[in-house]
Short mmCIF file of C-alpha atoms in Angstrom, two decimals:
data_model
loop_
_atom_site.label_atom_id
_atom_site.label_comp_id
_atom_site.label_asym_id
_atom_site.label_seq_id
_atom_site.Cartn_x
_atom_site.Cartn_y
_atom_site.Cartn_z
CA MET A 1 47.83 -6.80 76.54
CA SER A 2 49.07 -6.06 80.04
CA LYS A 3 49.25 -8.91 82.48
CA ASN A 4 46.84 -8.81 85.39
CA VAL A 5 49.14 -8.96 88.41
CA SER A 6 46.55 -8.33 91.16
CA SER A 7 44.12 -10.98 92.36
CA ASP A 8 41.12 -11.81 90.22
CA ARG A 9 39.39 -13.98 92.78
CA PHE A 10 36.55 -11.49 92.79
CA ARG A 11 35.50 -12.82 89.42
CA LYS A 12 34.57 -16.14 90.94
CA VAL A 13 32.26 -14.70 93.60
CA ASP A 14 28.64 -15.81 93.20
CA VAL A 15 26.90 -12.43 93.45
CA ASP A 16 23.43 -13.99 93.50
CA GLU A 17 24.11 -15.32 96.99
CA TYR A 18 24.43 -11.76 98.28
CA ASP A 19 21.25 -10.50 96.65
CA GLU A 20 18.93 -9.64 99.53
CA ASN A 21 15.89 -10.23 97.35
CA LYS A 22 16.96 -13.65 96.24
CA PHE A 23 14.02 -16.00 96.01
CA VAL A 24 14.31 -19.14 98.09
CA ASP A 25 11.62 -21.76 98.10
CA GLU A 26 9.81 -22.34 101.34
CA GLU A 27 11.18 -25.26 103.31
CA GLU A 28 8.62 -27.98 103.69
CA GLY A 29 9.46 -30.80 106.06
CA GLY A 30 10.86 -33.60 103.97
CA GLU A 31 12.71 -35.44 106.66
CA ASN A 32 10.15 -38.21 107.00
CA GLN A 33 10.07 -39.18 103.37
CA GLN A 34 11.65 -42.52 102.86
CA GLY A 35 11.00 -43.20 99.22
CA PRO A 36 9.31 -46.37 98.04
CA ASP A 37 9.74 -49.47 100.13
CA GLU A 38 12.52 -51.52 98.55
CA GLY A 39 11.65 -54.78 100.20
CA GLU A 40 8.01 -54.64 99.27
CA VAL A 41 8.73 -53.73 95.66
CA ASP A 42 11.37 -56.43 95.23
CA SER A 43 9.11 -59.12 96.59
CA LEU A 44 6.27 -58.06 94.30
CA ILE A 45 8.58 -58.21 91.28
CA ARG A 46 9.78 -61.65 92.28
CA GLN A 47 6.21 -62.83 92.59
CA GLY A 48 5.56 -61.60 89.08
CA ASN A 49 3.00 -59.04 90.24
CA VAL A 50 4.34 -56.18 88.14
CA MET A 51 1.15 -54.07 88.41
CA GLY A 52 1.34 -54.23 92.18
CA ALA A 53 5.02 -53.40 92.05
CA LEU A 54 4.23 -50.28 90.00
CA GLN A 55 1.65 -49.10 92.54
CA ALA A 56 4.09 -49.76 95.36
CA VAL A 57 7.03 -48.01 93.79
CA LEU A 58 4.96 -44.88 93.11
CA LYS A 59 4.15 -44.52 96.80
CA ASN A 60 6.09 -42.16 99.04
CA PRO A 61 8.01 -40.26 96.39
CA PRO A 62 11.08 -38.55 97.89
CA MET A 63 9.97 -35.11 96.67
CA ASN A 64 10.76 -32.82 99.58
CA THR A 65 13.98 -34.34 100.78
CA LYS A 66 17.43 -32.99 100.04
CA ASN A 67 18.99 -36.43 100.38
CA GLN A 68 20.35 -37.15 96.91
CA ALA A 69 21.16 -40.80 97.73
CA LEU A 70 17.54 -41.38 98.68
CA LYS A 71 16.38 -39.90 95.40
CA ASP A 72 18.85 -41.99 93.39
CA ARG A 73 17.75 -45.13 95.17
CA ALA A 74 14.09 -44.37 94.44
CA GLU A 75 14.89 -43.74 90.77
CA GLY A 76 16.82 -47.00 90.48
CA LEU A 77 13.90 -48.88 92.00
CA VAL A 78 11.42 -47.31 89.61
CA LEU A 79 13.62 -48.18 86.67
CA LYS A 80 13.79 -51.79 87.83
CA VAL A 81 10.01 -52.01 87.97
CA LEU A 82 9.54 -50.32 84.59
CA SER A 83 12.02 -52.68 82.94
CA SER A 84 10.26 -55.75 84.30
CA PHE A 85 7.09 -55.02 82.31
CA LYS A 86 6.34 -56.65 78.99
CA SER A 87 5.80 -54.10 76.19
CA GLY A 88 2.18 -55.09 75.72
CA ASP A 89 1.30 -54.54 79.37
CA ILE A 90 2.60 -50.99 79.63
CA GLU A 91 -0.57 -49.37 78.31
CA LYS A 92 -2.83 -51.18 80.77
CA ALA A 93 -0.54 -50.29 83.63
CA VAL A 94 -0.61 -46.59 82.75
CA GLN A 95 -4.42 -46.66 82.50
CA SER A 96 -4.62 -48.00 86.02
CA LEU A 97 -2.90 -44.90 87.42
CA ASP A 98 -4.75 -41.80 88.50
CA LYS A 99 -3.83 -38.27 87.38
CA ASN A 100 -1.27 -37.74 90.12
CA GLY A 101 0.21 -41.15 89.42
CA VAL A 102 0.70 -40.32 85.76
CA ASP A 103 2.37 -37.00 86.69
CA LEU A 104 4.67 -38.78 89.12
CA LEU A 105 5.50 -41.45 86.54
CA MET A 106 6.44 -38.71 84.06
CA LYS A 107 8.74 -37.15 86.64
CA TYR A 108 10.51 -40.48 87.18
CA ILE A 109 10.74 -41.07 83.41
CA TYR A 110 12.45 -37.74 82.78
CA LYS A 111 14.73 -38.29 85.77
CA GLY A 112 15.69 -41.60 84.19
CA PHE A 113 16.45 -39.88 80.87
CA GLU A 114 19.00 -37.73 82.67
CA GLN A 115 21.23 -40.72 83.45
CA PRO A 116 20.88 -43.15 80.57
CA THR A 117 22.18 -46.66 81.05
CA GLU A 118 22.50 -49.53 78.61
CA ASN A 119 18.86 -50.33 78.04
CA SER A 120 17.06 -47.75 80.09
CA SER A 121 16.29 -45.31 77.30
CA THR A 122 14.35 -47.82 75.21
CA VAL A 123 12.20 -48.85 78.13
CA LEU A 124 11.67 -45.27 79.23
CA LEU A 125 10.68 -44.17 75.74
CA GLN A 126 8.02 -46.86 75.54
CA TRP A 127 6.66 -45.77 78.91
CA HIS A 128 6.90 -42.12 77.86
CA GLU A 129 4.71 -42.71 74.82
CA LYS A 130 1.97 -44.34 76.87
CA ALA A 131 2.19 -41.85 79.72
CA LEU A 132 1.97 -38.98 77.21
CA SER A 133 -1.26 -40.28 75.73
CA ALA A 134 -2.69 -40.59 79.24
CA GLY A 135 -1.44 -37.34 80.73
CA GLY A 136 -1.10 -35.08 77.72
CA VAL A 137 1.51 -32.37 77.31
CA GLY A 138 0.26 -30.93 80.61
CA SER A 139 2.03 -33.71 82.49
CA ILE A 140 5.32 -32.82 80.77
CA VAL A 141 4.78 -29.13 81.60
CA ARG A 142 4.36 -30.15 85.24
CA VAL A 143 7.69 -32.01 85.11
CA LEU A 144 9.36 -28.85 83.84
CA THR A 145 7.74 -26.44 86.30
CA ALA A 146 7.87 -28.55 89.47
CA ARG A 147 9.78 -26.80 92.23
CA ARG A 148 10.35 -29.95 94.28
CA THR A 149 10.83 -33.03 92.15
CA VAL A 150 11.87 -36.65 92.60
CA MET B 1 -17.82 -15.97 66.24
CA SER B 2 -15.81 -13.50 64.20
CA TYR B 3 -12.10 -13.16 63.73
CA TYR B 4 -10.31 -9.98 62.72
CA ASN B 5 -6.60 -9.75 62.13
CA PHE B 6 -5.28 -6.37 63.22
CA LEU B 7 -1.59 -6.87 62.62
CA LEU B 8 1.15 -9.38 62.03
CA GLU B 9 2.68 -8.78 65.46
CA PRO B 10 1.29 -9.94 68.78
CA ILE B 11 -1.33 -7.78 70.44
CA SER B 12 0.27 -7.10 73.82
CA CYS B 13 -2.95 -6.06 75.53
CA HIS B 14 -6.37 -4.64 74.69
CA ALA B 15 -9.32 -2.84 76.24
CA TRP B 16 -12.84 -2.03 75.05
CA ASN B 17 -14.83 1.14 75.57
CA LYS B 18 -18.23 1.09 77.26
CA GLU B 19 -20.32 0.82 74.08
CA ARG B 20 -17.97 -1.82 72.66
CA THR B 21 -17.54 0.26 69.53
CA GLN B 22 -13.89 1.07 70.03
CA ILE B 23 -10.94 -1.08 71.01
CA ALA B 24 -7.58 0.13 72.29
CA ILE B 25 -4.70 -2.22 71.54
CA CYS B 26 -0.95 -2.16 71.89
CA PRO B 27 0.63 -3.44 68.67
CA ASN B 28 3.72 -4.77 70.43
CA ASN B 29 5.44 -1.38 70.59
CA HIS B 30 5.44 1.82 72.64
CA GLU B 31 2.08 3.03 71.37
CA VAL B 32 -1.59 2.41 71.89
CA HIS B 33 -3.84 2.40 68.84
CA ILE B 34 -7.58 2.91 69.10
CA TYR B 35 -9.70 1.32 66.40
CA LYS B 36 -13.32 2.10 65.70
CA LYS B 37 -15.76 -0.40 64.35
CA GLU B 38 -17.12 0.61 60.98
CA GLY B 39 -19.98 -1.23 59.37
CA GLY B 40 -19.73 -4.93 58.73
CA ASP B 41 -16.38 -6.34 59.69
CA LYS B 42 -14.24 -3.28 59.19
CA TRP B 43 -12.09 -1.54 61.75
CA SER B 44 -10.40 1.82 61.22
CA LYS B 45 -7.69 3.38 63.32
CA ILE B 46 -8.87 6.66 64.80
CA HIS B 47 -6.29 7.50 67.47
CA GLU B 48 -2.65 6.83 68.24
CA LEU B 49 -1.60 7.35 71.84
CA LYS B 50 2.15 7.96 71.90
CA GLU B 51 3.68 8.78 75.23
CA HIS B 52 5.33 5.66 76.59
CA ASN B 53 9.04 4.99 76.15
CA GLY B 54 8.75 1.28 76.57
CA GLN B 55 6.36 -1.43 75.51
CA VAL B 56 2.84 -0.91 76.79
CA THR B 57 2.05 -3.93 78.93
CA GLY B 58 -1.41 -3.09 80.24
CA ILE B 59 -4.42 -1.07 79.08
CA ASP B 60 -7.71 -0.61 80.92
CA TRP B 61 -10.65 1.53 79.78
CA ALA B 62 -12.98 2.78 82.49
CA PRO B 63 -16.52 2.46 81.11
CA GLU B 64 -18.27 5.21 83.09
CA SER B 65 -15.65 7.93 83.28
CA ASN B 66 -14.24 7.09 79.82
CA ARG B 67 -10.63 7.27 80.93
CA ILE B 68 -7.90 4.96 79.71
CA VAL B 69 -5.02 3.94 81.96
CA THR B 70 -1.92 2.43 80.37
CA CYS B 71 1.25 1.08 81.93
CA GLY B 72 4.50 0.05 80.36
CA THR B 73 7.99 -1.26 80.70
CA ASP B 74 9.21 2.34 81.07
CA ARG B 75 8.05 2.11 84.73
CA ASN B 76 5.30 4.68 84.12
CA ALA B 77 1.55 4.76 83.94
CA TYR B 78 -0.55 7.37 82.14
CA VAL B 79 -4.19 8.23 82.62
CA TRP B 80 -5.67 9.42 79.31
CA THR B 81 -8.77 11.63 79.11
CA LEU B 82 -10.59 12.50 75.94
CA LYS B 83 -10.61 16.29 75.38
CA GLY B 84 -12.50 17.15 72.23
CA ASN B 85 -11.12 14.64 69.79
CA VAL B 86 -7.72 14.13 71.36
CA TRP B 87 -6.60 11.84 74.16
CA ARG B 88 -4.46 13.76 76.65
CA PRO B 89 -2.13 11.87 78.98
CA THR B 90 -1.45 12.56 82.65
CA LEU B 91 1.66 10.98 84.09
CA VAL B 92 1.25 8.89 87.25
CA ILE B 93 4.43 8.41 89.26
CA LEU B 94 4.38 4.82 90.41
CA ARG B 95 7.69 4.90 92.31
CA ILE B 96 8.75 1.54 90.92
CA ASN B 97 12.17 0.60 89.63
CA ARG B 98 11.14 -2.21 87.31
CA ALA B 99 8.63 -2.55 84.49
CA ALA B 100 4.91 -2.25 85.14
CA ARG B 101 3.13 -5.42 84.01
CA CYS B 102 -0.62 -5.04 84.42
CA VAL B 103 -3.14 -2.36 85.31
CA LYS B 104 -6.82 -2.43 86.30
CA TRP B 105 -9.36 0.26 87.16
CA SER B 106 -11.35 -0.45 90.28
CA PRO B 107 -15.12 -1.02 89.82
CA LYS B 108 -15.97 2.53 90.99
CA GLU B 109 -13.13 3.94 88.84
CA ASN B 110 -11.78 6.10 91.65
CA LYS B 111 -8.51 4.19 91.83
CA PHE B 112 -6.44 1.76 89.82
CA ALA B 113 -3.87 -0.86 90.64
CA VAL B 114 -0.60 -1.53 88.80
CA GLY B 115 1.39 -4.74 89.17
CA SER B 116 5.09 -4.57 88.46
CA GLY B 117 8.38 -6.38 88.38
CA SER B 118 9.43 -4.49 91.50
CA ARG B 119 7.55 -7.14 93.48
CA LEU B 120 4.86 -4.71 94.59
CA ILE B 121 1.43 -3.39 93.66
CA SER B 122 0.87 0.37 93.29
CA ILE B 123 -2.63 1.54 94.21
CA CYS B 124 -3.17 4.97 92.67
CA TYR B 125 -5.94 7.43 93.50
CA PHE B 126 -6.58 11.03 92.55
CA GLU B 127 -5.91 13.68 95.17
CA GLN B 128 -8.20 16.67 94.54
CA GLU B 129 -6.19 19.27 96.48
CA ASN B 130 -3.00 18.70 94.51
CA ASP B 131 -4.69 17.75 91.24
CA TRP B 132 -2.35 14.79 91.08
CA TRP B 133 -2.44 11.01 91.11
CA VAL B 134 -0.88 9.61 94.28
CA CYS B 135 0.16 6.04 94.82
CA LYS B 136 0.49 3.71 97.77
CA HIS B 137 2.41 0.45 97.71
CA ILE B 138 1.50 -3.05 98.77
CA LYS B 139 4.78 -4.90 99.24
CA LYS B 140 4.56 -7.69 101.78
CA PRO B 141 4.69 -10.60 101.25
CA ILE B 142 5.04 -10.49 97.46
CA ARG B 143 8.35 -12.01 96.41
CA SER B 144 8.32 -11.77 92.65
CA THR B 145 6.75 -9.97 89.68
CA VAL B 146 3.01 -9.39 89.87
CA LEU B 147 1.59 -10.66 86.58
CA SER B 148 -2.13 -10.17 86.92
CA LEU B 149 -4.68 -8.24 88.95
CA ASP B 150 -8.44 -8.28 89.44
CA TRP B 151 -10.70 -6.18 91.67
CA HIS B 152 -13.48 -7.50 93.88
CA PRO B 153 -16.88 -5.87 93.20
CA ASN B 154 -16.70 -4.11 96.60
CA ASN B 155 -13.92 -1.85 95.25
CA ILE B 156 -11.66 -2.74 98.18
CA LEU B 157 -10.25 -6.21 97.71
CA LEU B 158 -7.69 -6.90 95.01
CA ALA B 159 -6.52 -10.29 93.80
CA ALA B 160 -2.96 -10.54 92.55
CA GLY B 161 -1.25 -13.41 90.78
CA SER B 162 2.50 -13.37 90.78
CA CYS B 163 5.62 -15.18 89.67
CA ASP B 164 6.31 -16.47 93.18
CA PHE B 165 3.71 -19.17 92.37
CA LYS B 166 1.01 -17.70 94.60
CA CYS B 167 -2.33 -16.04 94.19
CA ARG B 168 -3.11 -13.51 96.93
CA ILE B 169 -6.00 -11.28 97.89
CA PHE B 170 -5.11 -7.93 99.46
CA SER B 171 -7.12 -5.10 100.83
CA ALA B 172 -6.59 -1.89 98.86
CA TYR B 173 -8.77 0.26 101.11
CA ILE B 174 -7.91 3.96 100.70
CA LYS B 175 -9.57 5.98 103.45
CA GLU B 176 -9.27 9.23 101.48
CA VAL B 177 -11.63 8.08 98.77
CA GLU B 178 -14.02 5.58 100.28
CA GLU B 179 -15.99 4.34 103.25
CA LYS B 180 -15.05 1.41 105.44
CA PRO B 181 -16.10 -1.82 103.78
CA SER B 182 -18.54 -4.30 105.21
CA PRO B 183 -17.37 -7.86 105.97
CA THR B 184 -16.94 -10.28 103.08
CA PRO B 185 -16.37 -14.03 102.90
CA TRP B 186 -12.66 -13.24 102.64
CA GLY B 187 -12.51 -11.50 106.03
CA SER B 188 -13.86 -8.54 107.96
CA LYS B 189 -10.88 -6.42 108.97
CA MET B 190 -9.46 -4.83 105.84
CA PRO B 191 -6.81 -2.20 106.54
CA PHE B 192 -4.72 -1.18 103.57
CA GLY B 193 -2.28 -3.87 102.48
CA GLU B 194 -3.82 -6.60 104.62
CA LEU B 195 -3.33 -10.08 103.19
CA MET B 196 -6.74 -11.73 103.18
CA PHE B 197 -5.83 -14.92 101.37
CA GLU B 198 -2.75 -16.64 100.01
CA SER B 199 -2.88 -19.76 97.85
CA SER B 200 -0.75 -22.85 98.08
CA GLY B 201 -0.54 -26.10 96.23
CA THR B 202 0.13 -25.01 92.67
CA ASP B 203 3.57 -24.59 91.18
CA GLY B 204 4.11 -22.31 88.26
CA TRP B 205 3.76 -18.58 87.67
CA VAL B 206 0.22 -17.36 88.08
CA HIS B 207 -0.58 -15.87 84.68
CA SER B 208 -4.11 -14.71 85.19
CA ILE B 209 -6.58 -14.31 87.99
CA CYS B 210 -10.27 -13.47 88.14
CA PHE B 211 -12.91 -12.83 90.81
CA SER B 212 -16.35 -14.28 90.17
CA GLY B 213 -19.29 -11.93 89.60
CA SER B 214 -20.29 -11.96 93.26
CA GLY B 215 -16.69 -11.77 94.49
CA GLY B 216 -17.07 -14.89 96.59
CA ARG B 217 -14.75 -16.96 94.43
CA VAL B 218 -11.41 -16.38 92.78
CA ALA B 219 -9.96 -18.42 89.93
CA TRP B 220 -6.42 -18.48 88.63
CA VAL B 221 -4.37 -20.27 86.00
CA SER B 222 -0.72 -21.04 86.42
CA HIS B 223 2.17 -22.13 84.30
CA ASP B 224 2.13 -25.75 85.46
CA SER B 225 -1.01 -26.26 83.36
CA THR B 226 -3.41 -26.01 86.27
CA VAL B 227 -6.66 -24.15 86.84
CA ALA B 228 -7.62 -23.47 90.43
CA VAL B 229 -10.63 -21.93 92.18
CA ALA B 230 -10.90 -20.86 95.80
CA THR B 231 -14.17 -20.01 97.55
CA GLY B 232 -13.83 -17.47 100.34
CA SER B 233 -14.94 -18.61 103.76
CA LYS B 234 -13.59 -19.20 107.28
CA ASN B 235 -11.56 -22.12 105.96
CA THR B 236 -10.97 -21.38 102.34
CA VAL B 237 -10.79 -24.48 100.21
CA ILE B 238 -8.78 -24.50 97.03
CA SER B 239 -9.83 -26.84 94.22
CA SER B 240 -7.47 -27.32 91.35
CA LEU B 241 -7.40 -29.25 88.11
CA SER B 242 -4.21 -30.39 86.40
CA SER B 243 -5.04 -30.09 82.76
CA GLU B 244 -3.59 -32.05 79.86
CA THR B 245 -3.04 -28.97 77.77
CA LEU B 246 -0.26 -26.46 77.49
CA PRO B 247 -0.25 -23.70 80.15
CA LEU B 248 -3.14 -21.27 80.12
CA LEU B 249 -2.55 -17.54 80.02
CA ALA B 250 -5.95 -15.97 80.60
CA VAL B 251 -9.08 -16.87 82.55
CA THR B 252 -12.43 -15.29 83.24
CA PHE B 253 -15.69 -16.30 84.89
CA ILE B 254 -18.68 -16.32 82.53
CA THR B 255 -21.19 -17.46 85.14
CA GLU B 256 -20.72 -18.12 88.85
CA ASN B 257 -19.74 -21.71 88.06
CA SER B 258 -18.17 -21.62 84.63
CA LEU B 259 -14.77 -20.40 83.59
CA VAL B 260 -13.38 -19.77 80.15
CA ALA B 261 -9.61 -20.03 79.91
CA ALA B 262 -7.19 -19.86 77.00
CA GLY B 263 -3.47 -19.98 76.52
CA HIS B 264 -0.71 -21.55 74.55
CA ASP B 265 -3.01 -24.08 72.92
CA CYS B 266 -4.59 -21.25 70.92
CA TYR B 267 -8.22 -22.08 71.68
CA PRO B 268 -10.49 -21.15 74.59
CA MET B 269 -11.82 -23.92 76.80
CA LEU B 270 -14.60 -24.21 79.31
CA TYR B 271 -14.16 -25.35 82.90
CA VAL B 272 -16.98 -26.01 85.33
CA TYR B 273 -16.58 -25.53 89.07
CA ASP B 274 -18.70 -27.51 91.48
CA GLU B 275 -18.52 -25.98 94.94
CA GLY B 276 -20.33 -28.82 96.64
CA LYS B 277 -17.89 -31.43 95.41
CA GLY B 278 -14.96 -29.04 95.37
CA THR B 279 -13.96 -30.05 91.86
CA ILE B 280 -13.21 -28.43 88.58
CA THR B 281 -13.98 -30.36 85.42
CA PHE B 282 -13.07 -29.74 81.84
CA GLY B 283 -16.21 -28.67 80.01
CA GLY B 284 -15.01 -28.71 76.44
CA LYS B 285 -12.96 -27.01 73.78
CA LEU B 286 -14.68 -23.84 72.57
CA ASP B 287 -13.53 -23.66 69.01
CA ILE B 288 -15.34 -24.51 65.82
CA PRO B 289 -12.59 -25.80 63.56
CA LYS B 290 -12.84 -25.42 59.86
CA GLN B 291 -13.45 -28.71 58.13
CA SER B 292 -10.24 -29.28 56.25
CA THR B 293 -10.42 -31.35 53.11
CA GLN B 294 -8.87 -34.73 53.59
CA ARG B 295 -6.85 -35.82 50.64
CA GLY B 296 -5.86 -39.40 50.44
CA MET B 297 -2.22 -40.21 50.79
CA THR B 298 -0.30 -41.93 48.06
CA ALA B 299 1.61 -45.04 48.97
CA ARG B 300 4.87 -43.16 48.46
CA GLU B 301 3.85 -40.40 50.91
CA ARG B 302 2.78 -42.99 53.42
CA PHE B 303 6.14 -44.73 53.25
CA GLN B 304 7.99 -41.40 53.46
CA ASN B 305 6.06 -40.48 56.57
CA LEU B 306 6.80 -43.82 58.12
CA ASP B 307 10.48 -43.51 57.28
CA LYS B 308 10.99 -39.91 58.42
CA LYS B 309 8.55 -39.52 61.27
CA ALA B 310 7.66 -43.11 62.23
CA SER B 311 3.98 -42.28 61.90
CA SER B 312 1.44 -43.57 59.47
CA GLU B 313 -1.21 -40.85 59.87
CA THR B 314 -1.71 -37.72 57.85
CA GLU B 315 -0.22 -34.99 59.95
CA LYS B 316 -1.45 -31.48 59.51
CA ALA B 317 1.11 -28.76 59.61
CA THR B 318 -1.34 -25.96 60.40
CA LEU B 319 -3.46 -25.33 63.47
CA ASP B 320 -7.17 -26.03 63.35
CA SER B 321 -8.08 -23.29 65.75
CA VAL B 322 -9.19 -19.77 64.89
CA HIS B 323 -6.21 -18.16 66.54
CA LYS B 324 -2.93 -19.23 65.01
CA ASN B 325 -0.83 -18.43 68.03
CA SER B 326 -1.19 -18.29 71.81
CA ILE B 327 -4.12 -16.36 73.24
CA SER B 328 -2.88 -13.89 75.81
CA GLN B 329 -5.98 -12.04 76.99
CA ILE B 330 -9.72 -12.64 77.37
CA SER B 331 -12.19 -9.83 78.03
CA ILE B 332 -15.94 -9.84 78.55
CA LEU B 333 -17.79 -8.01 75.82
CA GLU B 334 -21.46 -8.41 76.57
CA GLY B 335 -22.90 -9.19 79.96
CA ASP B 336 -20.74 -9.46 83.03
CA LYS B 337 -18.88 -12.12 84.99
CA SER B 338 -22.06 -13.61 86.38
CA LYS B 339 -23.74 -13.96 83.00
CA CYS B 340 -21.60 -13.41 79.96
CA ASN B 341 -23.02 -13.43 76.44
CA LYS B 342 -19.98 -12.54 74.43
CA PHE B 343 -16.27 -12.53 75.15
CA CYS B 344 -13.25 -11.48 73.15
CA THR B 345 -9.77 -13.01 72.88
CA THR B 346 -6.58 -11.46 71.54
CA GLY B 347 -3.36 -13.23 70.94
CA MET B 348 0.15 -13.39 69.67
CA ASP B 349 -1.04 -13.81 66.10
CA GLY B 350 -2.26 -10.20 66.09
CA GLY B 351 -5.84 -11.34 65.81
CA MET B 352 -8.97 -10.63 67.80
CA THR B 353 -11.89 -13.03 67.97
CA ILE B 354 -15.33 -12.35 69.35
CA TRP B 355 -17.06 -15.45 70.72
CA ASP B 356 -20.81 -15.75 71.26
CA VAL B 357 -21.71 -18.00 74.17
CA LYS B 358 -25.17 -18.88 72.87
CA THR B 359 -23.82 -19.90 69.47
CA LEU B 360 -21.11 -22.03 71.08
CA GLU B 361 -23.62 -23.70 73.35
CA SER B 362 -25.90 -24.63 70.50
CA SER B 363 -23.22 -25.69 68.06
CA MET B 364 -21.34 -27.99 70.40
CA LYS B 365 -23.27 -30.87 71.79
CA ASP B 366 -22.47 -31.82 75.39
CA LEU B 367 -21.51 -28.26 76.14
CA LYS B 368 -23.45 -27.12 79.19
CA ILE B 369 -22.83 -23.74 80.70
CA VAL B 370 -24.18 -23.86 84.23
#
C-alpha cells in the first residue's frame, strides 16, 4: 500500500474535548477534605481498639478532591485498619456500621482490589463477603455508579 | 395475580385502553400490536400498527379521546386515531435529531410530551387552524437523554428524569390551549419551560419518575439503586433510600404514601414514605413465589458443590419470581395513583402480570399499605 507521507497527528486528537455538549460533572468544593486522620487511626490501632480505628478511618472520606496522593494515602490507611482485624471480628465490625458506612467500606474495598498487594486481596475478600451480606448488591451498584468516589 | 406471556422477546413498552380490555405493546421491533382480552386468560391480536422505522420506545393511550401516541428511535412520533376498525397515524414532527425515548399524554389529553436523546423535551399540541400537531421544546438545563416523564394533575407541570442524574419539574404551560394555572406547592409563576424543581443527592440515571395522585409529591428511582421522594413546598426536602437490591426501572404511587417499584430484580416491591419523618422504608417484596419442591442432596452432590462453588447449600438455578427477567414498566390498571387496586407489570421476558393489591395485602403478613 502507499506510504502515508503527510502528517497523521490528527489521528491522535481527542475529539471528545471539542464536543460542545460534553458532559462535565458539577464541581463541588473538595478542597477542605483531608481524608481520615492518620495520627488518630494509628494510635487507635496501637491501643488495640480496632473497632474505634474502623470508625475513625471511615470519617472524612476524600471523595470530592482531585488530589490523587490524598486518596492513595486514605486507601492505604483503610487497608492497614482492615488487615489488623481478626477474621472472627469482621462480621461484628460490619454490623456496627450504618448504611452509609457500609457503602463507603465497599468503595474502599473495591479501590483496594484495583491495586493488589501481597496479602491485601485475602483480607479484602473476607471483608467483601461480610459487607455484601450487610449492604446487598445495592452497595456494589453504588460503587459502580458513583460519580465522585474515594 | 395473573401472568400472561405474550412473546419470547422483551416488551419494550405497553399501554392500556380506558376499559382495560385492550393492551397495546411493542414486541421489541418497529411495530405496535394491540391485543384484546378474550374470555378467561386468552388474548388475541386484533391490530398491528406499522408506521415507525425504528424501535417503538414509548406508547401512551389516552383514555377519554381514545387516541394512541407512539414514539420511536426513528425520531418521530405518531398520533393514532381509530377510524372504523383501522388505526390511522398522523405524523408529529418533533424536530429532534436523536431517538425519542418516552411519551405521555397530559391529563386533559390536549397535549403530550416526548423525551428524547437530544437532551430536550418536546411538548406537542394540536393547532386547529393548520390541522397539525405543533411542538415546543424545553431545553435548559437538561444535559443528557430524558428517560422518563410524568404529568402533574394540573395539566401544566411535567416531571422529567434524565441521564444527567437529575429529576426536574418543568412548566409545560401552552397559552394557546389552556388557562393560566393557579399556584401549586411547586411554585406560582409557571411560564413555559420554567424549572420549578431540580433534584440533587442521587447518582445514577433516573429511570422512572412519578407524581403522586395529588401532585404534591414526586418519586423517582435511579440507577444507583436508590428510591427518592420529594414533597413540594417553599423548601423542598428530598428523602431517599439506598436499597440493597439491583437498580429499579419503574415506579408508581399506589396511595399518597406508598410506592410500588420494580426493576432488575424481577419482582415488584413496596416502599412507604413518611412525610413527617422524611423517610422512605422498604415495605416488602410483592411476589408470591411458587413453592419449589426441595429434594435432598446426595453426599456426592454436596461435595461437588463444595469443591466447585465453595458453598454447601442447594442453589437454585431458576428465579422464584413470576417475571423471569427485569421488569421495565408498571402501569395502574384499576383505581388511580391515590388509591390503586390493580397494577400491571411488563418486562424483558415478554410477559405481563396483573397484580391485585387486596390479594397481596391479605396474602403477605406484615404488608401494610398506608
